[in-house]
Tab-separated table of C-alpha atoms in Angstrom:
chain	number	residue	atom	x	y	z
A	1401	UNK	CA	97.971	126.823	92.546
A	1402	UNK	CA	100.874	125.440	94.204
A	1403	UNK	CA	101.121	127.891	96.649
A	1404	UNK	CA	97.200	126.258	97.944
A	1405	UNK	CA	98.188	123.311	97.723
A	1406	UNK	CA	101.308	123.091	100.298
A	1407	UNK	CA	99.556	126.015	102.454
A	1408	UNK	CA	96.230	123.634	102.678
A	1409	UNK	CA	98.231	120.281	102.852
A	1410	UNK	CA	101.512	120.889	104.482
A	1411	UNK	CA	101.625	117.844	105.993
A	1412	UNK	CA	101.366	116.087	103.214
A	1413	UNK	CA	104.324	116.781	102.155
A	1414	UNK	CA	106.407	117.349	105.720
A	1415	UNK	CA	106.633	113.303	105.091
A	1416	UNK	CA	107.671	112.830	101.982
A	1417	UNK	CA	110.116	115.711	102.056
A	1418	UNK	CA	111.839	113.554	105.275
A	1419	UNK	CA	112.119	110.431	103.446
A	1420	UNK	CA	113.799	112.301	100.644
A	1421	UNK	CA	116.164	114.117	102.909
A	1422	UNK	CA	116.985	110.864	104.328
A	1423	UNK	CA	117.217	109.413	100.590
A	1424	UNK	CA	119.731	111.702	100.000
A	1425	UNK	CA	122.152	111.220	103.072
A	1426	UNK	CA	121.890	107.744	102.040
A	1427	UNK	CA	123.428	107.895	98.800
A	1428	UNK	CA	125.516	110.881	99.710
A	1429	UNK	CA	126.798	108.383	102.437
A	1430	UNK	CA	127.228	105.283	100.459
A	1431	UNK	CA	129.314	107.789	97.295
A	1432	UNK	CA	131.702	108.790	99.906
A	1433	UNK	CA	132.245	105.512	101.453
A	1434	UNK	CA	132.939	104.368	97.422
A	1435	UNK	CA	135.614	107.391	97.354
A	1436	UNK	CA	137.060	106.682	100.501
A	1437	UNK	CA	137.840	102.705	99.700
A	1438	UNK	CA	139.201	104.211	96.410
A	1439	UNK	CA	141.145	106.702	97.244
A	1440	UNK	CA	142.493	105.096	100.496
A	1441	UNK	CA	146.363	104.771	100.085
A	1442	UNK	CA	146.975	101.294	100.373
A	1443	UNK	CA	150.246	99.451	100.254
A	1444	UNK	CA	149.042	96.092	97.282
A	1445	UNK	CA	148.838	93.847	100.372
A	1446	UNK	CA	146.445	96.205	102.205
A	1447	UNK	CA	144.735	96.466	98.866
A	1448	UNK	CA	144.343	92.763	98.396
A	1449	UNK	CA	142.939	91.883	101.762
A	1450	UNK	CA	140.418	94.533	101.506
A	1451	UNK	CA	139.248	93.116	98.176
A	1452	UNK	CA	139.356	89.720	99.216
A	1453	UNK	CA	137.591	90.774	102.526
A	1454	UNK	CA	134.707	91.953	99.927
A	1455	UNK	CA	134.983	95.121	102.209
A	1456	UNK	CA	136.001	96.926	98.934
A	1457	UNK	CA	132.978	96.392	97.480
A	1458	UNK	CA	130.630	97.544	100.397
A	1459	UNK	CA	130.096	101.300	98.965
A	1460	UNK	CA	128.994	100.320	95.611
A	1461	UNK	CA	126.688	97.399	97.427
A	1462	UNK	CA	125.852	100.560	99.426
A	1463	UNK	CA	125.084	102.758	96.854
A	1464	UNK	CA	123.588	100.429	94.804
A	1465	UNK	CA	121.057	99.807	97.586
A	1466	UNK	CA	120.188	103.082	98.344
A	1467	UNK	CA	119.436	104.250	94.952
A	1468	UNK	CA	116.980	100.665	95.002
A	1469	UNK	CA	115.621	101.569	98.029
A	1470	UNK	CA	115.033	105.300	97.126
A	1471	UNK	CA	113.139	104.774	93.757
A	1472	UNK	CA	110.716	102.304	95.427
A	1473	UNK	CA	109.881	104.248	99.135
A	1474	UNK	CA	110.459	107.718	97.602
A	1475	UNK	CA	108.516	107.489	94.579
A	1476	UNK	CA	105.739	105.649	96.513
A	1477	UNK	CA	105.825	108.542	99.739
A	1478	UNK	CA	105.281	111.216	97.007
A	1479	UNK	CA	102.830	109.121	94.913
A	1480	UNK	CA	100.649	109.105	98.356
A	1481	UNK	CA	101.083	112.871	98.991
A	1482	UNK	CA	99.793	113.539	95.580
A	1483	UNK	CA	96.231	111.081	95.680
A	1484	UNK	CA	95.497	112.321	98.689
A	1485	UNK	CA	95.071	115.594	96.700
A	1486	UNK	CA	92.509	114.059	94.647
A	1487	UNK	CA	89.815	116.001	95.593
A	1488	UNK	CA	91.465	119.405	95.185
A	1489	UNK	CA	92.504	117.852	91.466
A	1490	UNK	CA	88.869	117.208	90.311
A	1491	UNK	CA	87.774	121.109	91.466
A	1492	UNK	CA	90.857	122.279	89.726
A	1493	UNK	CA	89.518	120.530	86.378
A	1494	UNK	CA	86.112	121.698	87.206
A	1495	UNK	CA	87.211	125.100	86.813
A	1496	UNK	CA	89.296	124.491	83.230
A	1497	UNK	CA	92.205	123.323	84.572
A	1498	UNK	CA	93.435	121.339	81.500
A	1499	UNK	CA	95.340	118.312	82.066
A	1500	UNK	CA	98.362	119.258	80.971
A	1501	UNK	CA	98.689	121.881	83.366
A	1502	UNK	CA	97.580	119.705	86.410
A	1503	UNK	CA	100.542	117.944	85.574
A	1504	UNK	CA	102.732	120.806	85.442
A	1505	UNK	CA	101.817	121.639	88.503
A	1506	UNK	CA	102.304	118.315	90.183
A	1507	UNK	CA	105.809	118.489	88.539
A	1508	UNK	CA	106.333	121.726	90.385
A	1509	UNK	CA	105.204	120.844	93.798
A	1510	UNK	CA	107.138	117.757	93.507
A	1511	UNK	CA	110.779	119.265	92.422
A	1512	UNK	CA	110.107	122.605	95.085
A	1513	UNK	CA	109.739	119.921	97.660
A	1514	UNK	CA	112.480	117.765	96.342
A	1515	UNK	CA	115.381	120.341	95.651
A	1516	UNK	CA	115.369	121.661	99.498
A	1517	UNK	CA	114.905	118.293	100.883
A	1518	UNK	CA	118.079	117.343	99.325
A	1519	UNK	CA	120.280	119.877	100.292
A	1520	UNK	CA	118.992	119.064	104.173
A	1521	UNK	CA	119.920	115.589	103.013
A	1522	UNK	CA	123.583	115.927	101.548
A	1523	UNK	CA	125.453	117.257	105.113
A	1524	UNK	CA	123.355	114.714	106.970
A	1525	UNK	CA	124.760	111.975	104.441
A	1526	UNK	CA	128.490	113.896	104.644
A	1527	UNK	CA	128.319	113.308	108.839
A	1528	UNK	CA	126.562	109.787	108.616
A	1529	UNK	CA	129.184	108.506	105.975
A	1530	UNK	CA	131.982	110.178	108.227
A	1531	UNK	CA	131.002	108.179	111.555
A	1532	UNK	CA	130.698	104.858	109.688
A	1533	UNK	CA	133.808	104.926	108.875
A	1534	UNK	CA	135.261	105.741	111.695
A	1535	UNK	CA	133.411	103.162	113.191
A	1536	UNK	CA	134.258	100.821	110.315
A	1537	UNK	CA	138.199	101.716	111.551
A	1538	UNK	CA	137.724	101.884	114.868
A	1539	UNK	CA	136.222	97.800	114.980
A	1540	UNK	CA	139.434	97.561	112.861
A	1541	UNK	CA	137.394	96.331	110.067
A	1542	UNK	CA	139.289	98.489	107.920
A	1543	UNK	CA	142.862	99.685	107.720
A	1544	UNK	CA	143.597	103.275	109.652
A	1545	UNK	CA	144.713	104.564	105.885
A	1546	UNK	CA	141.282	104.645	104.862
A	1547	UNK	CA	139.923	107.948	105.710
A	1548	UNK	CA	137.110	110.195	104.816
A	1549	UNK	CA	136.864	111.408	101.378
A	1550	UNK	CA	133.737	113.135	99.567
A	1551	UNK	CA	132.867	111.974	96.345
A	1552	UNK	CA	133.035	113.981	93.766
A	1553	UNK	CA	129.667	113.004	92.048
A	1554	UNK	CA	128.170	113.593	95.553
A	1555	UNK	CA	125.874	116.179	94.817
A	1556	UNK	CA	124.427	116.021	90.955
A	1557	UNK	CA	123.956	112.383	91.852
A	1558	UNK	CA	122.175	113.366	94.818
A	1559	UNK	CA	120.071	115.615	93.493
A	1560	UNK	CA	119.109	113.324	90.483
A	1561	UNK	CA	118.739	110.466	92.634
A	1562	UNK	CA	115.133	112.127	94.414
A	1563	UNK	CA	114.079	114.791	92.380
A	1564	UNK	CA	113.459	112.327	89.795
A	1565	UNK	CA	112.217	109.659	91.963
A	1566	UNK	CA	110.230	112.718	93.412
A	1567	UNK	CA	108.722	113.452	90.173
A	1568	UNK	CA	108.197	109.597	89.214
A	1569	UNK	CA	106.187	109.663	91.665
A	1570	UNK	CA	104.345	112.499	91.375
A	1571	UNK	CA	103.521	111.889	87.839
A	1572	UNK	CA	102.414	108.437	88.288
A	1573	UNK	CA	99.861	109.146	90.838
A	1574	UNK	CA	98.795	112.115	88.858
A	1575	UNK	CA	98.030	109.987	85.498
A	1576	UNK	CA	94.621	109.127	86.645
A	1577	UNK	CA	92.816	112.366	88.294
A	1578	UNK	CA	94.496	114.873	85.098
A	1579	UNK	CA	92.554	112.252	82.978
A	1580	UNK	CA	88.971	112.020	84.185
A	1581	UNK	CA	85.791	113.922	83.044
A	1582	UNK	CA	85.123	117.045	86.360
A	1583	UNK	CA	82.700	115.063	87.141
A	1584	UNK	CA	83.796	111.906	87.304
A	1585	UNK	CA	87.119	112.949	89.200
A	1586	UNK	CA	85.109	114.161	92.042
A	1587	UNK	CA	83.068	110.890	92.694
A	1588	UNK	CA	86.157	109.149	92.581
A	1589	UNK	CA	87.873	111.313	95.171
A	1590	UNK	CA	84.680	111.690	97.678
A	1591	UNK	CA	84.312	107.173	97.157
A	1592	UNK	CA	87.842	106.077	96.420
A	1593	UNK	CA	87.845	102.706	93.612
A	1594	UNK	CA	87.703	99.537	95.476
A	1595	UNK	CA	87.995	97.240	92.598
A	1596	UNK	CA	91.774	95.716	92.329
A	1597	UNK	CA	93.688	97.484	89.385
A	1598	UNK	CA	94.111	95.664	85.893
A	1599	UNK	CA	97.893	96.206	85.760
A	1600	UNK	CA	99.106	96.505	88.776
A	1601	UNK	CA	97.643	92.880	90.678
A	1602	UNK	CA	98.893	90.923	87.248
A	1603	UNK	CA	102.151	92.532	87.455
A	1604	UNK	CA	102.378	91.892	91.218
A	1605	UNK	CA	101.408	88.288	91.190
A	1606	UNK	CA	104.036	87.677	88.397
A	1607	UNK	CA	106.666	89.671	90.338
A	1608	UNK	CA	106.284	87.431	93.279
A	1609	UNK	CA	106.117	84.009	91.375
A	1610	UNK	CA	109.105	85.118	89.593
A	1611	UNK	CA	110.940	85.647	93.113
A	1612	UNK	CA	109.462	82.414	94.549
A	1613	UNK	CA	110.621	80.829	91.523
A	1614	UNK	CA	114.042	82.238	91.597
A	1615	UNK	CA	114.551	80.736	95.292
A	1616	UNK	CA	113.819	77.242	94.038
A	1617	UNK	CA	116.153	77.249	91.128
A	1618	UNK	CA	119.040	79.063	93.738
A	1619	UNK	CA	118.825	75.689	96.606
A	1620	UNK	CA	120.372	73.583	93.880
A	1621	UNK	CA	123.073	76.128	92.942
A	1622	UNK	CA	126.419	76.580	95.213
A	1623	UNK	CA	126.467	78.977	98.307
A	1624	UNK	CA	128.454	82.064	96.098
A	1625	UNK	CA	125.651	82.380	93.441
A	1626	UNK	CA	122.956	81.739	96.139
A	1627	UNK	CA	124.467	84.678	98.329
A	1628	UNK	CA	124.924	87.366	95.136
A	1629	UNK	CA	121.654	86.176	93.309
A	1630	UNK	CA	119.165	86.609	97.197
A	1631	UNK	CA	119.577	90.334	96.230
A	1632	UNK	CA	117.118	89.263	92.751
A	1633	UNK	CA	114.406	87.038	94.897
A	1634	UNK	CA	114.556	90.571	97.623
A	1635	UNK	CA	113.876	93.023	94.885
A	1636	UNK	CA	110.962	90.848	92.925
A	1637	UNK	CA	109.548	89.756	96.118
A	1638	UNK	CA	109.173	93.423	97.484
A	1639	UNK	CA	108.396	95.165	93.690
A	1640	UNK	CA	105.234	92.403	93.615
A	1641	UNK	CA	104.407	93.053	97.401
A	1642	UNK	CA	104.308	96.947	96.655
A	1643	UNK	CA	101.874	96.288	93.922
A	1644	UNK	CA	99.892	94.197	95.732
A	1645	UNK	CA	99.551	96.606	98.828
A	1646	UNK	CA	95.444	97.237	98.436
A	1647	UNK	CA	94.785	93.637	97.620
A	1648	UNK	CA	96.793	92.249	100.596
A	1649	UNK	CA	94.756	94.907	102.971
A	1650	UNK	CA	91.227	93.762	101.784
A	1651	UNK	CA	92.113	90.791	102.434
A	1652	UNK	CA	93.664	91.331	105.756
A	1653	UNK	CA	90.542	93.810	106.411
A	1654	UNK	CA	87.881	90.986	107.342
A	1655	UNK	CA	90.374	89.819	110.551
A	1656	UNK	CA	89.495	93.342	112.046
A	1657	UNK	CA	85.625	92.069	112.334
A	1658	UNK	CA	86.944	90.289	115.151
A	1659	UNK	CA	86.727	92.987	117.389
A	1660	UNK	CA	83.130	93.915	117.298
A	1661	UNK	CA	81.501	97.004	116.043
A	1662	UNK	CA	84.553	98.904	116.500
A	1663	UNK	CA	86.336	96.373	114.156
A	1664	UNK	CA	83.597	96.498	111.342
A	1665	UNK	CA	83.820	99.965	111.218
A	1666	UNK	CA	87.818	99.716	111.051
A	1667	UNK	CA	87.407	96.522	108.050
A	1668	UNK	CA	85.599	99.198	105.960
A	1669	UNK	CA	87.721	101.721	106.481
A	1670	UNK	CA	90.903	99.496	105.356
A	1671	UNK	CA	89.249	98.425	102.424
A	1672	UNK	CA	88.059	102.408	101.325
A	1673	UNK	CA	91.517	103.528	101.942
A	1674	UNK	CA	93.405	100.596	101.068
A	1675	UNK	CA	94.891	102.166	98.457
A	1676	UNK	CA	96.652	105.178	100.477
A	1677	UNK	CA	97.430	102.928	102.987
A	1678	UNK	CA	99.314	100.347	101.146
A	1679	UNK	CA	102.174	103.265	100.405
A	1680	UNK	CA	103.146	102.697	104.024
A	1681	UNK	CA	102.794	98.941	103.534
A	1682	UNK	CA	105.603	99.081	100.723
A	1683	UNK	CA	108.033	100.271	103.713
A	1684	UNK	CA	107.228	98.511	106.360
A	1685	UNK	CA	107.584	95.345	104.365
A	1686	UNK	CA	111.086	96.485	103.236
A	1687	UNK	CA	111.909	97.358	107.067
A	1688	UNK	CA	110.738	94.198	108.103
A	1689	UNK	CA	111.857	92.117	105.687
A	1690	UNK	CA	115.694	93.490	105.444
A	1691	UNK	CA	115.473	93.151	109.315
A	1692	UNK	CA	114.578	89.923	109.667
A	1693	UNK	CA	116.887	88.801	106.774
A	1694	UNK	CA	119.956	89.762	109.057
A	1695	UNK	CA	119.253	88.752	112.149
A	1696	UNK	CA	117.447	85.800	111.404
A	1697	UNK	CA	121.250	84.608	108.761
A	1698	UNK	CA	123.198	85.649	112.001
A	1699	UNK	CA	121.174	83.898	114.490
A	1700	UNK	CA	120.756	80.624	112.927
A	1701	UNK	CA	124.782	80.225	111.334
A	1702	UNK	CA	125.418	80.481	115.066
A	1703	UNK	CA	122.805	78.111	116.307
A	1704	UNK	CA	123.866	75.967	113.868
A	1705	UNK	CA	128.000	76.298	113.798
A	1706	UNK	CA	127.764	77.023	117.119
A	1707	UNK	CA	130.398	79.639	116.524
A	1708	UNK	CA	130.104	82.992	117.773
A	1709	UNK	CA	129.992	86.084	114.975
A	1710	UNK	CA	133.009	88.107	115.521
A	1711	UNK	CA	131.707	91.680	116.835
A	1712	UNK	CA	133.329	93.356	114.018
A	1713	UNK	CA	131.511	91.652	111.495
A	1714	UNK	CA	128.357	91.588	113.453
A	1715	UNK	CA	128.658	95.353	113.589
A	1716	UNK	CA	128.936	95.547	110.490
A	1717	UNK	CA	126.138	93.405	108.824
A	1718	UNK	CA	123.886	95.020	111.676
A	1719	UNK	CA	124.917	99.378	111.276
A	1720	UNK	CA	123.936	98.578	107.471
A	1721	UNK	CA	121.087	96.810	107.623
A	1722	UNK	CA	119.883	99.558	110.692
A	1723	UNK	CA	120.460	102.168	108.283
A	1724	UNK	CA	118.152	100.709	105.847
A	1725	UNK	CA	115.460	99.652	108.585
A	1726	UNK	CA	115.462	103.113	110.189
A	1727	UNK	CA	115.262	104.364	106.547
A	1728	UNK	CA	112.002	102.448	105.611
A	1729	UNK	CA	110.978	103.501	109.187
A	1730	UNK	CA	110.456	107.093	109.160
A	1731	UNK	CA	109.309	106.514	105.144
A	1732	UNK	CA	106.470	104.002	106.602
A	1733	UNK	CA	105.601	106.368	109.368
A	1734	UNK	CA	105.573	109.783	107.139
A	1735	UNK	CA	103.046	107.780	104.797
A	1736	UNK	CA	100.853	106.870	107.622
A	1737	UNK	CA	100.612	110.067	109.251
A	1738	UNK	CA	100.301	111.473	106.064
A	1739	UNK	CA	97.269	109.155	105.483
A	1740	UNK	CA	96.053	110.013	108.517
A	1741	UNK	CA	95.955	113.853	108.235
A	1742	UNK	CA	93.909	113.383	104.719
A	1743	UNK	CA	91.097	111.150	106.698
A	1744	UNK	CA	90.803	114.581	109.684
A	1745	UNK	CA	87.323	115.391	107.286
A	1746	UNK	CA	86.069	111.183	107.814
A	1747	UNK	CA	87.090	110.934	111.601
A	1748	UNK	CA	85.059	114.174	112.553
A	1749	UNK	CA	82.047	112.596	110.586
A	1750	UNK	CA	82.419	109.228	112.926
A	1751	UNK	CA	82.249	111.487	116.107
A	1752	UNK	CA	79.366	113.889	114.322
A	1753	UNK	CA	77.184	110.722	113.835
A	1754	UNK	CA	77.802	109.714	117.925
A	1755	UNK	CA	80.330	108.148	118.008
A	1756	UNK	CA	82.609	109.029	121.079
A	1757	UNK	CA	86.312	110.243	120.904
A	1758	UNK	CA	87.739	107.094	122.397
A	1759	UNK	CA	85.149	104.914	120.292
A	1760	UNK	CA	86.282	106.698	117.052
A	1761	UNK	CA	89.881	106.291	118.505
A	1762	UNK	CA	89.615	102.625	118.667
A	1763	UNK	CA	88.533	102.735	115.659
A	1764	UNK	CA	92.031	103.796	114.073
A	1765	UNK	CA	93.588	101.221	116.240
A	1766	UNK	CA	92.180	98.655	115.172
A	1767	UNK	CA	93.264	99.660	111.559
A	1768	UNK	CA	96.446	99.872	112.694
A	1769	UNK	CA	96.309	96.699	113.836
A	1770	UNK	CA	95.539	95.457	110.126
A	1771	UNK	CA	98.615	97.032	108.531
A	1772	UNK	CA	100.417	96.346	111.334
A	1773	UNK	CA	100.212	92.126	110.973
A	1774	UNK	CA	99.669	92.582	107.061
A	1775	UNK	CA	103.488	93.916	107.102
A	1776	UNK	CA	104.553	91.055	109.175
A	1777	UNK	CA	103.165	88.679	107.222
A	1778	UNK	CA	104.362	90.099	104.164
A	1779	UNK	CA	107.686	90.812	105.332
A	1780	UNK	CA	108.161	87.599	106.921
A	1781	UNK	CA	107.222	85.773	103.440
A	1782	UNK	CA	110.096	88.039	101.755
A	1783	UNK	CA	112.379	87.310	104.165
A	1784	UNK	CA	111.987	83.691	104.450
A	1785	UNK	CA	111.209	83.148	100.534
A	1786	UNK	CA	115.548	85.172	100.173
A	1787	UNK	CA	116.758	83.160	103.539
A	1788	UNK	CA	115.825	79.491	102.501
A	1789	UNK	CA	118.051	79.140	99.457
A	1790	UNK	CA	120.932	80.522	101.019
A	1791	UNK	CA	120.739	78.521	104.600
A	1792	UNK	CA	120.232	75.571	102.922
A	1793	UNK	CA	123.588	76.121	99.936
A	1794	UNK	CA	125.534	77.224	102.917
A	1795	UNK	CA	124.677	75.712	106.107
A	1796	UNK	CA	121.953	72.234	104.755
A	1797	UNK	CA	119.288	73.807	106.926
A	1798	UNK	CA	116.073	74.655	105.754
A	1799	UNK	CA	115.260	75.430	109.281
A	1800	UNK	CA	115.875	79.379	110.571
A	1801	UNK	CA	116.140	80.061	114.413
A	1802	UNK	CA	115.302	83.094	115.697
A	1803	UNK	CA	115.188	83.327	119.840
A	1804	UNK	CA	111.605	84.130	120.943
A	1805	UNK	CA	112.806	87.583	122.530
A	1806	UNK	CA	113.877	88.736	119.484
A	1807	UNK	CA	110.560	87.850	117.460
A	1808	UNK	CA	108.561	89.487	120.068
A	1809	UNK	CA	110.840	92.380	120.155
A	1810	UNK	CA	110.508	92.964	116.196
A	1811	UNK	CA	106.738	92.533	116.304
A	1812	UNK	CA	106.347	95.163	119.245
A	1813	UNK	CA	108.208	97.535	117.411
A	1814	UNK	CA	106.667	96.937	114.074
A	1815	UNK	CA	103.443	97.765	115.660
A	1816	UNK	CA	104.826	100.750	117.882
A	1817	UNK	CA	105.714	102.467	114.918
A	1818	UNK	CA	102.420	101.641	113.001
A	1819	UNK	CA	100.727	103.064	116.400
A	1820	UNK	CA	102.612	106.233	116.203
A	1821	UNK	CA	102.148	106.777	112.563
A	1822	UNK	CA	98.486	106.555	112.838
A	1823	UNK	CA	97.481	106.606	116.036
A	1824	UNK	CA	99.253	109.565	117.385
A	1825	UNK	CA	97.943	111.893	114.594
A	1826	UNK	CA	94.362	111.146	115.102
A	1827	UNK	CA	94.371	111.425	118.832
A	1828	UNK	CA	95.742	115.027	118.076
A	1829	UNK	CA	93.287	115.854	114.855
A	1830	UNK	CA	90.378	114.112	117.829
A	1831	UNK	CA	90.815	117.590	119.988
A	1832	UNK	CA	89.476	119.859	117.906
A	1833	UNK	CA	85.733	119.926	117.714
A	1834	UNK	CA	84.327	117.971	115.009
A	1835	UNK	CA	82.222	121.163	113.699
A	1836	UNK	CA	85.161	122.823	113.445
A	1837	UNK	CA	86.737	119.965	111.374
A	1838	UNK	CA	83.438	119.969	108.992
A	1839	UNK	CA	83.061	123.164	108.389
């Protein structure tokens, strides 16, 4: 069963494997930074200066953030890959496979993908950690005595994070198809559920409301408290938006009808595939939220105070955020490619029903625009909710400031990522004769 699943859906597992490799690399980089700072031969004055600057905590913050992102993104991408096997799982159930056997097979698939991905990611993380530490010493952010060291727990911790999150995401996605009666599972695989989750939606609303409430409370706190608690605001908002992903996409889908008959087809497709597409909405929201938070905080500070951020500090802020954003962006593209690959049959049916290749591709472009707009709005809400308490307590302003060119650049980059993940694989799929795909 495992071999057949991997041979039938290679793209469905290549994307999660790439995401898991990047997650292992991020965790490895963070652990090595932590070991490098802790083990550096510094005199008391240098150690005190490093601690006072907050740089000494950078390794620990990087490790915690990397594990948090891995839990969120790797689980989601692996869950999307398993969810796209719903029809295969239903067929397996019809020939007598028990729910326990289906879950064991899914767990074995997840482990089989996570192990080689982690093996590939650890050396990448060592290289990234060495390069980043060289950048810190090169820019004078940390003393030259801080040299690269490998953390003793790198290998077991990296494996625990990637294998654990992969198993968790896969098993959660397999709960419903493994429990359903075979006939019901086949029906749901052919026609995905459209109703909102009875648990998912209320929990998502509760987390978003909690994040907003915490942000309001932080406006009355001092700057240090607002800065430290801002992470929990972003955590609650990102997880909440991720749980509300299918609902948000269904709310945004009707706007596609503004593009005429092509848009109507796209709106119906987004409605039907909202659960799968929401797997990409989580990392996209994270990427937009992280990038917007860091960039707007820097530009608003410079705009209000009139003092340019030192080059070393700017490099430090943007290098860390760039690593997280790149990780989330690659995960989003991988997930979108996985979703489009699972829709080859649907796209072929549109062509057999009379749709030209250009018309079919236009439908996918409309869907991509819906996903892009939803991610931009969700990411902006997350960033704004996290940012406003900090701006008010630290700078005394409620007005974020961002140059128009930066805003347009962010929108263009987000749209390019989504189009690359949806339109390019769709265009490649449409090169085949539709009857070959359906047959």
